PDB file of C-alpha atoms in Angstrom:
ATOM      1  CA  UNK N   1       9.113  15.546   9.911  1.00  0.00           C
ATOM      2  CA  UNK N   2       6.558  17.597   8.107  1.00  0.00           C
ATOM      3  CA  UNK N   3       6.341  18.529   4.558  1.00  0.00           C
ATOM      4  CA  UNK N   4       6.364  22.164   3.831  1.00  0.00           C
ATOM      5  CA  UNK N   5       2.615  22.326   3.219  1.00  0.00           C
ATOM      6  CA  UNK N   6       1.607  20.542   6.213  1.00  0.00           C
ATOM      7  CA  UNK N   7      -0.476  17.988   4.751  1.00  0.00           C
ATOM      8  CA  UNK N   8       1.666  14.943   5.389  1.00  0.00           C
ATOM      9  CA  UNK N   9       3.812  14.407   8.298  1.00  0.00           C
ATOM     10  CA  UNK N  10       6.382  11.280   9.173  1.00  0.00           C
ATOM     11  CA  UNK N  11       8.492   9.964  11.454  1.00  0.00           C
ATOM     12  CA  UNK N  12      10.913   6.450  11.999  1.00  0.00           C
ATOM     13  CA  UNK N  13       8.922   4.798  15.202  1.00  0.00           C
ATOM     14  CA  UNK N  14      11.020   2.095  15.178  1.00  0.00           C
ATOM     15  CA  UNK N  15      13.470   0.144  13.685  1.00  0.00           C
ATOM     16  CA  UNK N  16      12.992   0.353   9.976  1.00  0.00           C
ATOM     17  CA  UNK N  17       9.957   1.621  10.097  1.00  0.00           C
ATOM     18  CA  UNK N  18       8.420   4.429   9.350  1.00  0.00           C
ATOM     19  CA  UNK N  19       5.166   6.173  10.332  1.00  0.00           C
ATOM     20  CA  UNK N  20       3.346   8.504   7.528  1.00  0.00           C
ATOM     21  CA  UNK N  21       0.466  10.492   8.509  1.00  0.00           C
ATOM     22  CA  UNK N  22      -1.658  12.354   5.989  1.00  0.00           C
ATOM     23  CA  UNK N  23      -3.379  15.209   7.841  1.00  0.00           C
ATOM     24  CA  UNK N  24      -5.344  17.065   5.213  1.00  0.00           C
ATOM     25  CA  UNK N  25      -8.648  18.812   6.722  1.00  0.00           C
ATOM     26  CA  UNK N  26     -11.673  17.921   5.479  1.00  0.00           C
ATOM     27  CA  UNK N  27     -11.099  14.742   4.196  1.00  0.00           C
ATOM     28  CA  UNK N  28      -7.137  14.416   2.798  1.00  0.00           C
ATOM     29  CA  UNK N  29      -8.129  14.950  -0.935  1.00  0.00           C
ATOM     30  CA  UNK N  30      -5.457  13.430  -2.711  1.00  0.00           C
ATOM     31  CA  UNK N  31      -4.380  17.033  -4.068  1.00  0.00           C
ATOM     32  CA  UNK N  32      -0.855  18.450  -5.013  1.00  0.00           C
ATOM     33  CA  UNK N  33      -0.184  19.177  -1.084  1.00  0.00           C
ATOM     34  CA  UNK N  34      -0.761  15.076   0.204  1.00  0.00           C
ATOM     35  CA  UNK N  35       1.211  14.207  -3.304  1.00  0.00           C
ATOM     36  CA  UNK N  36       3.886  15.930  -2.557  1.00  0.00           C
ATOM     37  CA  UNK N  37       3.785  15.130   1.239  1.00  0.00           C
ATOM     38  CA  UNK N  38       3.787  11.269   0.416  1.00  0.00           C
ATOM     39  CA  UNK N  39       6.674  11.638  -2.366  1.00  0.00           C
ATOM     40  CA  UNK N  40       8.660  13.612   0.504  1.00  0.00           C
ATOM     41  CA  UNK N  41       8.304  11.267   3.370  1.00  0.00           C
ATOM     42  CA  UNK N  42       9.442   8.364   0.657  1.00  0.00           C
ATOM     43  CA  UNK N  43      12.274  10.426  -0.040  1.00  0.00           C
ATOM     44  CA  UNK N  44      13.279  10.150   3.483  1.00  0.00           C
ATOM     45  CA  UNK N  45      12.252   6.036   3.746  1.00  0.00           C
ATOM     46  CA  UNK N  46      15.970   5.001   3.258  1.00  0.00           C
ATOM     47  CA  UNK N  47      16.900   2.736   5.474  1.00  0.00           C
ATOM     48  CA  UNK N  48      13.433   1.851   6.365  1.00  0.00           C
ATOM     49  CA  UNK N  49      11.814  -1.580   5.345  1.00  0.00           C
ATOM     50  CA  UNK N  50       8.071  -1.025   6.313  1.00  0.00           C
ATOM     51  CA  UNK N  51       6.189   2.093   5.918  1.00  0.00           C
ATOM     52  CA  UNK N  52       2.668   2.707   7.051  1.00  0.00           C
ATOM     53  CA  UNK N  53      -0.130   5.063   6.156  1.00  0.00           C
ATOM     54  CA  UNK N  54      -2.464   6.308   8.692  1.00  0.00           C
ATOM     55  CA  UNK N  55      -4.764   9.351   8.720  1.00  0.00           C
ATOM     56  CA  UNK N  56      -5.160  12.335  11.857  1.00  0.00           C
ATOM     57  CA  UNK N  57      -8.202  12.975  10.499  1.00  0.00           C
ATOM     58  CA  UNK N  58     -11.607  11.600  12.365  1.00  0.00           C
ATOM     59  CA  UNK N  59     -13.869   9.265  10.102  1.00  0.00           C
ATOM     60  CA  UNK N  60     -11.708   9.501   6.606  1.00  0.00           C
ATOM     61  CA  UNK N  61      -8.161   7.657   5.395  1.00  0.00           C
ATOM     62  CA  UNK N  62      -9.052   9.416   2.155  1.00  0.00           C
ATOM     63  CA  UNK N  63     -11.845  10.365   0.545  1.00  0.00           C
ATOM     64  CA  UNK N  64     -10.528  10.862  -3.176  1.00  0.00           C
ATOM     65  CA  UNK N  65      -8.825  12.926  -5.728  1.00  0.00           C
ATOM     66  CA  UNK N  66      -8.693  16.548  -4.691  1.00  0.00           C
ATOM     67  CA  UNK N  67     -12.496  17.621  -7.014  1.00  0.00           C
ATOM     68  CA  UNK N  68     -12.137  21.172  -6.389  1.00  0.00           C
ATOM     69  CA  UNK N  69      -8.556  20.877  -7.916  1.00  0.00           C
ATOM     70  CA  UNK N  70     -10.122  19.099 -11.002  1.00  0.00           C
ATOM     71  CA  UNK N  71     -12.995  21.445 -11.720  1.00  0.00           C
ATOM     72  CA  UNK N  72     -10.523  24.316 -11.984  1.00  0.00           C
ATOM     73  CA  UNK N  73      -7.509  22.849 -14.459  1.00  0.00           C
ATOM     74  CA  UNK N  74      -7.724  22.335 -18.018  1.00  0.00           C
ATOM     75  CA  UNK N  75      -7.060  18.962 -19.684  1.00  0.00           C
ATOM     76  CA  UNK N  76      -3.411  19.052 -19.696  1.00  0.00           C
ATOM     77  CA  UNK N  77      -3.778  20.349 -16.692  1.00  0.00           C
ATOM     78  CA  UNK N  78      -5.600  16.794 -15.518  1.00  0.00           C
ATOM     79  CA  UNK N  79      -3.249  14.714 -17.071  1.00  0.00           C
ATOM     80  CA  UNK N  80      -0.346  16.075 -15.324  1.00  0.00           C
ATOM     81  CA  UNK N  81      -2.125  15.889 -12.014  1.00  0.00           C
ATOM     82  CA  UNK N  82      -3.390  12.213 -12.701  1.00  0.00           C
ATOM     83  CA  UNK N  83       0.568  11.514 -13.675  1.00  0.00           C
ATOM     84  CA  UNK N  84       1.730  13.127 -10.063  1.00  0.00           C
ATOM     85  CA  UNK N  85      -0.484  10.861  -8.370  1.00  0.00           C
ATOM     86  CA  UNK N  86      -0.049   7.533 -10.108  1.00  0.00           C
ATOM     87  CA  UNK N  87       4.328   8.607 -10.017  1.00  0.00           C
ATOM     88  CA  UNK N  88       3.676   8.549  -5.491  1.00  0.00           C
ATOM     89  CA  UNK N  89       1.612   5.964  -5.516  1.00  0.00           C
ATOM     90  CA  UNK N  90       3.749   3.451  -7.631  1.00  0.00           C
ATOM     91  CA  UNK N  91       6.299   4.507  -5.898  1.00  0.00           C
ATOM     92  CA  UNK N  92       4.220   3.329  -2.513  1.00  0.00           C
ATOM     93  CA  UNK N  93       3.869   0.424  -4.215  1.00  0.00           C
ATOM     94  CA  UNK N  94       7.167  -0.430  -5.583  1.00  0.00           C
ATOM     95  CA  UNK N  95       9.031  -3.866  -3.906  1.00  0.00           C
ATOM     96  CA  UNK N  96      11.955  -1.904  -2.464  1.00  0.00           C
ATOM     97  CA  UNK N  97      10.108  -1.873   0.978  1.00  0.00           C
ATOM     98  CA  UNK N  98       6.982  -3.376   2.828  1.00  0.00           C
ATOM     99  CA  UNK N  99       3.803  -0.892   3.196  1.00  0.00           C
ATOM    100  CA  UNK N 100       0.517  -1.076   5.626  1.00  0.00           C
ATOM    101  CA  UNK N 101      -2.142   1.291   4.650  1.00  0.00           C
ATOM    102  CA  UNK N 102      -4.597   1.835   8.466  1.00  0.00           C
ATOM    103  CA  UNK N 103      -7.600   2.372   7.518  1.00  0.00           C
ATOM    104  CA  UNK N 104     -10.597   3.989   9.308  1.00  0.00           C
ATOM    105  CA  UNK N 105     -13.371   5.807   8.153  1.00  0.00           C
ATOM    106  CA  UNK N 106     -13.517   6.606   4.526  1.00  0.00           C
ATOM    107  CA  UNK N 107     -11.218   5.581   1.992  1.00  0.00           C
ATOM    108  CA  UNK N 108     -13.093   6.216  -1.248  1.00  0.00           C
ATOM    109  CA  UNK N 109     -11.570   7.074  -4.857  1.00  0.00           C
ATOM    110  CA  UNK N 110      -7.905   8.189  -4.764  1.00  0.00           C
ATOM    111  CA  UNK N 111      -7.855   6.920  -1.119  1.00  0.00           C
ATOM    112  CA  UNK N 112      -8.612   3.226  -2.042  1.00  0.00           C
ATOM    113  CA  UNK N 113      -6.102   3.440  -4.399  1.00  0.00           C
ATOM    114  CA  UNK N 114      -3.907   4.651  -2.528  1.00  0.00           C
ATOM    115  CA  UNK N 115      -4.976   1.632   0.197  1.00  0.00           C
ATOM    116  CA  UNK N 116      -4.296  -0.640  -2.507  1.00  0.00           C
ATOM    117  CA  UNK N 117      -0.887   0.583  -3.528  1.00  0.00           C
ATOM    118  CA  UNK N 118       0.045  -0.195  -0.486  1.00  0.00           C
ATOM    119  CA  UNK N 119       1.312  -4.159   0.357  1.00  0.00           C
ATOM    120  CA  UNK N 120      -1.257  -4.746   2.873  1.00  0.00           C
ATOM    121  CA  UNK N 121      -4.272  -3.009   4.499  1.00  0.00           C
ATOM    122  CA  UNK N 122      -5.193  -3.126   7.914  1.00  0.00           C
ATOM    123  CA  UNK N 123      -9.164  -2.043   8.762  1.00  0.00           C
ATOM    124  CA  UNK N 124     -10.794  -0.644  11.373  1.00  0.00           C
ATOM    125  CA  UNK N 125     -14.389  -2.121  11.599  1.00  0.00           C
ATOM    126  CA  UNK N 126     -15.745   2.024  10.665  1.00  0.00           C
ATOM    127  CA  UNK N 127     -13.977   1.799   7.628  1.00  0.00           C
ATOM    128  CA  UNK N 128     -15.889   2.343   4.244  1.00  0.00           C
ATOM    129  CA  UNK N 129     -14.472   1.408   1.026  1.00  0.00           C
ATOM    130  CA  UNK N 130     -15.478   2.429  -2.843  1.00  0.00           C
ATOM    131  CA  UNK N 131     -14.817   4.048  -6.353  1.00  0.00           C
ATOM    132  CA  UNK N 132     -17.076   6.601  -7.291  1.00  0.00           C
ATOM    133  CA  UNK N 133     -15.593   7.312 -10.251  1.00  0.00           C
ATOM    134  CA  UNK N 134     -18.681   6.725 -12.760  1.00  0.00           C
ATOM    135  CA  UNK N 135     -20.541   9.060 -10.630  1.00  0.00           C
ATOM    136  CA  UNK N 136     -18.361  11.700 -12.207  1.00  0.00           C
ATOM    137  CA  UNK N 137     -18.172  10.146 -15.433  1.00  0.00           C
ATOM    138  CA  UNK N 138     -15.082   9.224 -15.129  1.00  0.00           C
ATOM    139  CA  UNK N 139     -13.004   5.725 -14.228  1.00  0.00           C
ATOM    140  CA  UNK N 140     -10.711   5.343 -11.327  1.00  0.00           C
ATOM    141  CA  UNK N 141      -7.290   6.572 -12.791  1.00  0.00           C
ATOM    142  CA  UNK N 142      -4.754   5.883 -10.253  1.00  0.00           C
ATOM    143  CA  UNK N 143      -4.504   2.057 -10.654  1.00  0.00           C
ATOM    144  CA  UNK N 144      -8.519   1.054  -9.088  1.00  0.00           C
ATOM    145  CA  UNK N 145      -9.320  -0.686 -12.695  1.00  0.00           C
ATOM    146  CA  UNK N 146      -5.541  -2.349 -12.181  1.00  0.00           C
ATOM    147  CA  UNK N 147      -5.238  -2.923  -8.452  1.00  0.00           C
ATOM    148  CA  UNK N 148      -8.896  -3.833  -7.563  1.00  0.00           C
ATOM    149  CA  UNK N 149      -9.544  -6.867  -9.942  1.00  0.00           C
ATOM    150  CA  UNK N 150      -5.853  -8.486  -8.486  1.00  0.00           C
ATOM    151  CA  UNK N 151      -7.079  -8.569  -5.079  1.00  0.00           C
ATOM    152  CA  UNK N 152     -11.170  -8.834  -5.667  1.00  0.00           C
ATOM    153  CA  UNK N 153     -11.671 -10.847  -8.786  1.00  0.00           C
ATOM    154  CA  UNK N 154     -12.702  -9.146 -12.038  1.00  0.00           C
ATOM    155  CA  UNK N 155     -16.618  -9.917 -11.214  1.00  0.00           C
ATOM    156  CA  UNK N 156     -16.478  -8.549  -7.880  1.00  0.00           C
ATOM    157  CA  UNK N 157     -14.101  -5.521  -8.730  1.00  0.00           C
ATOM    158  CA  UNK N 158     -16.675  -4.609 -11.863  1.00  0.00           C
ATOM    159  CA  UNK N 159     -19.484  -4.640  -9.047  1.00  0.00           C
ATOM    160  CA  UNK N 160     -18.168  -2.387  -7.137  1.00  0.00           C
ATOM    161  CA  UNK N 161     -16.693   0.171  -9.415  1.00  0.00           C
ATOM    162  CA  UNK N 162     -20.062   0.255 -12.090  1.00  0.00           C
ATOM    163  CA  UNK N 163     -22.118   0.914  -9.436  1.00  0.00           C
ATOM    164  CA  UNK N 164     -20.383   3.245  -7.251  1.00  0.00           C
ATOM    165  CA  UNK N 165     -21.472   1.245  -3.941  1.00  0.00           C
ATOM    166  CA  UNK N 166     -19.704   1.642  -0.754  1.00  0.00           C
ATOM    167  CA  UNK N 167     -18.040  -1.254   0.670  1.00  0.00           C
ATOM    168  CA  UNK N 168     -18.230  -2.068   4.345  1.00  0.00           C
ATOM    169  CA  UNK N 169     -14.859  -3.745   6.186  1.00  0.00           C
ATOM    170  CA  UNK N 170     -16.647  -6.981   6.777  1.00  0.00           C
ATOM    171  CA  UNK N 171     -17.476  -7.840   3.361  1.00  0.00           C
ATOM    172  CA  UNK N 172     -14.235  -5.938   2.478  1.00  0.00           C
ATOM    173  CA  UNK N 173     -12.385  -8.231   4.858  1.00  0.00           C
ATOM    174  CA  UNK N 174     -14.201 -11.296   3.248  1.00  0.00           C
ATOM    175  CA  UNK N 175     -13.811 -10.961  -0.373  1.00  0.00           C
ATOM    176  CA  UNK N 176      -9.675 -10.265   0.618  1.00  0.00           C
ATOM    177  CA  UNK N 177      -9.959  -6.178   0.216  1.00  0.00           C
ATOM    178  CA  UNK N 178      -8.640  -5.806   3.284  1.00  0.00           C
ATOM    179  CA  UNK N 179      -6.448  -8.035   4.723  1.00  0.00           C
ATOM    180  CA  UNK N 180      -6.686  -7.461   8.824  1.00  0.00           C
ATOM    181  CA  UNK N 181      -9.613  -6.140  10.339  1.00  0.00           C
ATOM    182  CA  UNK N 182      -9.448  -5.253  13.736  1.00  0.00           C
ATOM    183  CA  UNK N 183     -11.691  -2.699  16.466  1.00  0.00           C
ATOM    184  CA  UNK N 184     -12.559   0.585  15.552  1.00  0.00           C
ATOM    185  CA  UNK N 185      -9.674   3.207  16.846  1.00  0.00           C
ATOM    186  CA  UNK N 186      -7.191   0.066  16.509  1.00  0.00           C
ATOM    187  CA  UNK N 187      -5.962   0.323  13.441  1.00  0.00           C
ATOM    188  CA  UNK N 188      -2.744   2.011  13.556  1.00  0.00           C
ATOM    189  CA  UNK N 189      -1.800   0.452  16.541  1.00  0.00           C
ATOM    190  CA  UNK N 190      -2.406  -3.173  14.433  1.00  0.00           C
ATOM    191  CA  UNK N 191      -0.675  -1.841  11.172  1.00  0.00           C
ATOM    192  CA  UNK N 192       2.251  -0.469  13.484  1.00  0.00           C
ATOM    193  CA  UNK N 193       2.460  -4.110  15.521  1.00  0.00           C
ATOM    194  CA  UNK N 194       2.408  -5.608  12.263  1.00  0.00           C
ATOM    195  CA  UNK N 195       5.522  -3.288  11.142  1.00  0.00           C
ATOM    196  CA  UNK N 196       7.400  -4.284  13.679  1.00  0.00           C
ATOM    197  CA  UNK N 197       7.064  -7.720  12.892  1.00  0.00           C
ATOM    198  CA  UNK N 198       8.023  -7.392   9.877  1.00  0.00           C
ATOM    199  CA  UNK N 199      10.909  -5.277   9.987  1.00  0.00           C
ATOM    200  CA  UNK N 200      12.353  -8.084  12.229  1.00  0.00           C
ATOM    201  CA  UNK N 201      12.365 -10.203   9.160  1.00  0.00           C
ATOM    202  CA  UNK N 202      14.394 -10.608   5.775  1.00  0.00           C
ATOM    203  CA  UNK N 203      13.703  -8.153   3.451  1.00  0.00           C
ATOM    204  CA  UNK N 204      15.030  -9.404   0.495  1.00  0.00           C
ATOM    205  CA  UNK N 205      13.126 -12.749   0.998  1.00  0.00           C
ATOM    206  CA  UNK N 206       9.619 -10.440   1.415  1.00  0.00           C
ATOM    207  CA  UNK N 207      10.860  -8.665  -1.500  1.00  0.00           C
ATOM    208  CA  UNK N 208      11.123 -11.829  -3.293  1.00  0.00           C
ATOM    209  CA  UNK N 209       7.985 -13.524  -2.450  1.00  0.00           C
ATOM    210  CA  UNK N 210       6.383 -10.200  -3.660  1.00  0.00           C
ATOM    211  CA  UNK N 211       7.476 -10.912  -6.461  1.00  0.00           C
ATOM    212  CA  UNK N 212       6.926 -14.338  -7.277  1.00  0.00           C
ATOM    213  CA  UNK N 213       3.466 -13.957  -6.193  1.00  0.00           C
ATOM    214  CA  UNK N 214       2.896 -11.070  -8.239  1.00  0.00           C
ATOM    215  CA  UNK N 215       4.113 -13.649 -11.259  1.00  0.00           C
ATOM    216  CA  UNK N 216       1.693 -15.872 -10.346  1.00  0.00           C
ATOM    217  CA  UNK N 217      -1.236 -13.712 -11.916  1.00  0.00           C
ATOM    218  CA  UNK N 218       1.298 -12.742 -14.986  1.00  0.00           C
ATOM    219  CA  UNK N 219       2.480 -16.294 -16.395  1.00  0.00           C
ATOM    220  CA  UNK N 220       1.084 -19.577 -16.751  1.00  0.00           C
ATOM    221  CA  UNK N 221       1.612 -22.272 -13.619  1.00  0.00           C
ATOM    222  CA  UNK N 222       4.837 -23.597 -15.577  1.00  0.00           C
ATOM    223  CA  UNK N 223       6.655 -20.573 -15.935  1.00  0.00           C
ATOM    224  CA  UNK N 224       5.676 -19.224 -12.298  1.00  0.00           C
ATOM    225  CA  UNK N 225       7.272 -22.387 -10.884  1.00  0.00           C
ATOM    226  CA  UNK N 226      10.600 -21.756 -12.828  1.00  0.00           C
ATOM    227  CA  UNK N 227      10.119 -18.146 -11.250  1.00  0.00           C
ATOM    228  CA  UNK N 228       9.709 -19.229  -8.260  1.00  0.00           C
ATOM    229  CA  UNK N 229      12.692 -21.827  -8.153  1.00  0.00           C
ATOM    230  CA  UNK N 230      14.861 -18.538  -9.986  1.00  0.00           C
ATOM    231  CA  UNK N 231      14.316 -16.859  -6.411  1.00  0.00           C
ATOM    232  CA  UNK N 232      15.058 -19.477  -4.116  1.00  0.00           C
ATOM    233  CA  UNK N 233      18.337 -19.820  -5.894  1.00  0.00           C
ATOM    234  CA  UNK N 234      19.067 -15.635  -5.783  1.00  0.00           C
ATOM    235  CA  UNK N 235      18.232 -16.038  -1.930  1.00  0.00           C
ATOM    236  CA  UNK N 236      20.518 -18.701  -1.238  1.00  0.00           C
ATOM    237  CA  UNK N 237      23.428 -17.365  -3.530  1.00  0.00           C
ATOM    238  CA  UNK N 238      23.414 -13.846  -2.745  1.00  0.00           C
ATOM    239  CA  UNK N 239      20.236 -12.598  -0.472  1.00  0.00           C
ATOM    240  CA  UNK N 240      19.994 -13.448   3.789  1.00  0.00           C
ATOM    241  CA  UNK N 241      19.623 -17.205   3.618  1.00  0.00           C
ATOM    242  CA  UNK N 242      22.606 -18.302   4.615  1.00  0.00           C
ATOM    243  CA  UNK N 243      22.278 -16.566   7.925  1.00  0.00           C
ATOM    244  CA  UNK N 244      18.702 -17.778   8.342  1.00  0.00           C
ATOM    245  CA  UNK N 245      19.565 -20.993   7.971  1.00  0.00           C
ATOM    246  CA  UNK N 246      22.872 -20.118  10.613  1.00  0.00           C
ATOM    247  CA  UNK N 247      20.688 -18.913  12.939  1.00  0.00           C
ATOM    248  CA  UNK N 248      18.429 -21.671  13.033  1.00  0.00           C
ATOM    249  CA  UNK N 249      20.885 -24.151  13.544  1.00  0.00           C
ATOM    250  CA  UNK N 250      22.366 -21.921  16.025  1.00  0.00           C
ATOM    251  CA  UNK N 251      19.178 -21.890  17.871  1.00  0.00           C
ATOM    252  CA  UNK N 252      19.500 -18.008  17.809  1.00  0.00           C
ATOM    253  CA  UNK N 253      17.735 -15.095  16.143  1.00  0.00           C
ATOM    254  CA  UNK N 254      19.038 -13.992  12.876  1.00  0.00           C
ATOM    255  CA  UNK N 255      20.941 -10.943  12.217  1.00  0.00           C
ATOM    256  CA  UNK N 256      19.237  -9.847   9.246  1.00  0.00           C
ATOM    257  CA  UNK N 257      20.358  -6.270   7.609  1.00  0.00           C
TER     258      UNK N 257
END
C-alpha cells in the first residue's frame, strides 16, 4: 500500500511483518509527506509484530528534517512540525511491536533519529551516520539528544553531535550505533531475515525484555532487579510462557500468537 502522497509505501512480506519503504526523491527529507506516510503504514501494522524501515532511494535512508519546509514556516509553524515528527517517531518506537531500521547510505539528522527510534538498526557498510544540527544552530529535536547518549554513552554522543562529524558504519558498528553491519546492498535483505526471526518468537516476552532493559538505565541495580523479577512473574501468569515451556518439553515448536 501507498500513502496518498507517494512518499512512503508498505506492505506485510511475511508473517507479522511488515515492510515500510520511504521513497522520497532527493534524499526522503523527513517532511509532512514521509510523516504522514510512516503514521499511515503504522496505522495499518495491526497484527504485525516486526516492522522494518528501508529506503528506494540510492545512497540515503534519510538525510534530515525537510530544510526547505523549515525556512518557509513561522515559529508556530516549527513547533507543530517538530511535534508531527517526534508523535511518528515515538510511535515507531513504542513497545507494542519490534522495529529494524536498514540502513544504507545517508542517514543524517531526522534520519538518525528516526534509525534510532527504531528497536534495532541493521547497516550496510556505505552507510553514514550524524547530527548536523549545530550547523544550523539548532539541536537535534526529534529525540538525537535523548536516543543517542542511551545507545553511545554521553561522551561519545556529545562528540558527535557538537561537532557535526559524520559517522562511518564501522566505528558506528563498534561504539553499538548500529547493531548489525553487513555488505553494502544487503541490508534489507539482513533486517528482513532478522524479521522473520523474530516474528517466530514471543512477543510479549520481547516486549518485556524491552522493557526491563529500558529500566535498567532509569532505576538503580536494586529496583531494576525487582523489575525484572515483576516481568518474569506477568510472563508466567498471563503472557506465552506456559506454552514455551509446553513446547519444550514437548520437543516441538511453540505456537506463539
Amino acid at each position: 500500500m501507498a500513502d496518498e502522497n507517494g512518499a512512503v509505501i508498505w506492505e506485510k512480506v511475511a508473517d507479522g511483518v511488515l515492510l515500510v519503504t520511504l521513497q522520497r526523491p532527493p534524499a526522503n527529507a523527513l517532511g509532512l509527506p514521509v510523516i504522514e506516510g510512516l503514521n499511515a503504514a503504522l496505522d495499518d501494522a495491526t497484527g504485525t509484530k516486526v516492522v522494518v524501515v528501508r529506503s528506494a532511494l540510492d545512497g540515503y535512508f534519510a538525510a534530515g528534517a525537510d530544510i526547505k519546509h523549515m525556512s518557509s514556516i513561522d515559529a508556530e509553524s516549527f513547533t507543530e512540525y517538530g511535534d508531527a515528527l517526534r508523535g511518528a517517531l515515538d510511535r515507531l518506537a513504542a513497545t507494542d511491536r519490534i522495529s529494524i531500521a536498514a540502513i544504507e547510505g545517508l542517514a543524517l539528522g531526522g534520519g538518525l533519529e528516526l534509525a534510532m527510534a527504531c528497536t534495532l538498526r541493521v547497516a550496510g557498510e556505505n552507510a553514514q551516520f550524524g547530527l548536523p544540527e549545530v550547523k544550523l544552530g539548532l539541536i537535534p529535536g526529534a529525540g538525537g539528544t535523548q536516543r543517542l547518549p542511551r545507545l553511545v554513552g554521553r561522551g561519545r554522543a556529545l562528540d558527535i553531535m557538537l561537532t557535526a562529524r559524520q559517522v562511518g558504519a564501522t566505528e558506528a558498528h563498534s561504539i553499538g550505533l548500529v547493531d548489525r553491519l553487513v555488505e553494502t546492498g544487503t541490508a534489507s535483505e539482513a533486517a528482513t531475515t532478522l524479521a522473520d526471526e523474530l516474528s517466530a518468537l514471543s512477543l510479549p516476552a520481547q516486549q518485556a525484555v524491552i522493557r526491563a532493559v529500558d529500566a535498567s538505565f532509569e532505576r538503580p541495580l536494586d529496583e531494576g532487579l525487582r523489575y525484572e523479577a515483576v516481568e518474569v512473574g506477568n510472563l508466567f501468569e498471563r503472557g506465552e510462557a506456559k506454552e514455551g515451556i509446553t513446547a519444550f518439553l514437548d520437543k516441538r515448536r511453540p505456537r506463539f500468537a
